[in-house]
Amino acid sequence: MDRLVIFDVDGTLCDTFGVDDECFCATASAMLGVPLQLSTWEDSPQITDLGIVDWLWIRHLGRSPPREEIDEFIAKFEGFLSGGLSRSE
């Protein structure tokens, strides 16, 4: 079976910014142990997910995240997104 993957990074096809933002923030808050507001990363010098994660770790922990924490972040973020999808169905 062929698979097609579509990345809708600007919200043209799907209005998912709210849930993406909520899940990203929840993941970072859980891992850093600090409450974060939605779109807290407006001051981040990088606007990619990985750039924002790095910026948040430096800001709150004084260091960049090692690969293990990045992998954990991705897994938790996917879990939050799956939960959001389940709630919206």
Coordinates of C-alpha atoms in Angstrom, one line a residue:
M1 CA 0.0 0.0 0.0
D2 CA 1.4 3.4 -1.0
R3 CA 1.3 6.1 1.7
L4 CA 1.1 9.8 1.2
V5 CA 2.3 12.2 3.9
I6 CA 1.2 15.9 3.7
F7 CA 2.9 18.5 5.9
D8 CA 0.6 21.4 6.5
V9 CA 3.0 23.7 8.2
D10 CA 1.1 26.9 7.6
G11 CA -2.5 25.7 8.4
T12 CA -3.7 26.0 4.8
L13 CA -5.3 22.5 4.8
C14 CA -6.1 21.9 8.4
D15 CA -6.7 24.3 11.3
T16 CA -4.5 22.4 13.8
F17 CA -2.3 25.3 15.1
G18 CA -4.3 25.4 18.4
V19 CA -3.9 21.7 19.2
D20 CA -0.3 21.7 18.0
D21 CA 0.5 24.6 20.2
E22 CA -1.3 23.1 23.2
C23 CA 0.4 19.8 22.8
F24 CA 3.9 21.3 22.3
C25 CA 3.5 23.5 25.3
A26 CA 2.1 20.6 27.5
T27 CA 5.1 18.5 26.5
A28 CA 7.7 21.1 27.2
S29 CA 6.0 22.0 30.5
A30 CA 5.9 18.4 31.6
M31 CA 9.6 17.8 30.7
L32 CA 10.9 21.1 32.1
G33 CA 8.7 21.1 35.2
V34 CA 7.6 24.7 34.6
P35 CA 4.3 26.1 33.5
L36 CA 4.5 27.5 29.9
Q37 CA 2.0 29.8 28.2
L38 CA 0.8 29.0 24.7
S39 CA 3.2 30.6 22.2
T40 CA 5.7 31.3 25.0
W41 CA 8.4 30.8 22.3
E42 CA 7.8 34.0 20.4
D43 CA 11.2 35.2 21.5
S44 CA 13.0 32.1 20.3
P45 CA 15.7 32.8 17.7
Q46 CA 14.7 29.6 15.8
I47 CA 11.1 28.9 14.8
T48 CA 11.5 25.2 14.1
D49 CA 10.3 22.7 16.7
L50 CA 13.8 21.6 17.5
G51 CA 15.1 25.2 17.6
I52 CA 12.3 26.0 20.1
V53 CA 13.1 23.0 22.2
D54 CA 16.7 23.9 22.3
W55 CA 15.9 27.5 23.2
L56 CA 13.5 26.4 26.0
W57 CA 16.1 24.0 27.5
I58 CA 18.8 26.7 27.5
R59 CA 16.3 29.2 29.0
H60 CA 15.1 27.0 31.8
L61 CA 17.9 24.5 32.4
G62 CA 20.9 26.4 31.1
R63 CA 21.8 23.8 28.6
S64 CA 20.8 22.2 25.3
P65 CA 18.8 19.0 25.4
P66 CA 20.8 15.8 24.7
R67 CA 19.5 13.4 22.0
E68 CA 17.8 11.2 24.6
E69 CA 15.7 14.2 25.8
I70 CA 14.9 15.2 22.3
D71 CA 13.7 11.6 21.6
E72 CA 11.6 11.7 24.8
F73 CA 10.1 15.0 23.8
I74 CA 9.1 13.7 20.4
A75 CA 7.5 10.6 22.0
K76 CA 5.6 12.6 24.6
F77 CA 4.5 15.2 21.9
E78 CA 3.2 12.4 19.7
G79 CA 1.3 11.0 22.7
F80 CA -0.3 14.3 23.4
L81 CA -1.2 14.8 19.7
S82 CA -2.8 11.3 19.6
G83 CA -4.8 12.1 22.7
G84 CA -5.9 15.4 21.1
L85 CA -6.9 13.5 18.0
S86 CA -8.9 10.9 20.0
R87 CA -10.8 13.7 21.8
S88 CA -11.7 15.4 18.5
E89 CA -13.1 12.4 16.8

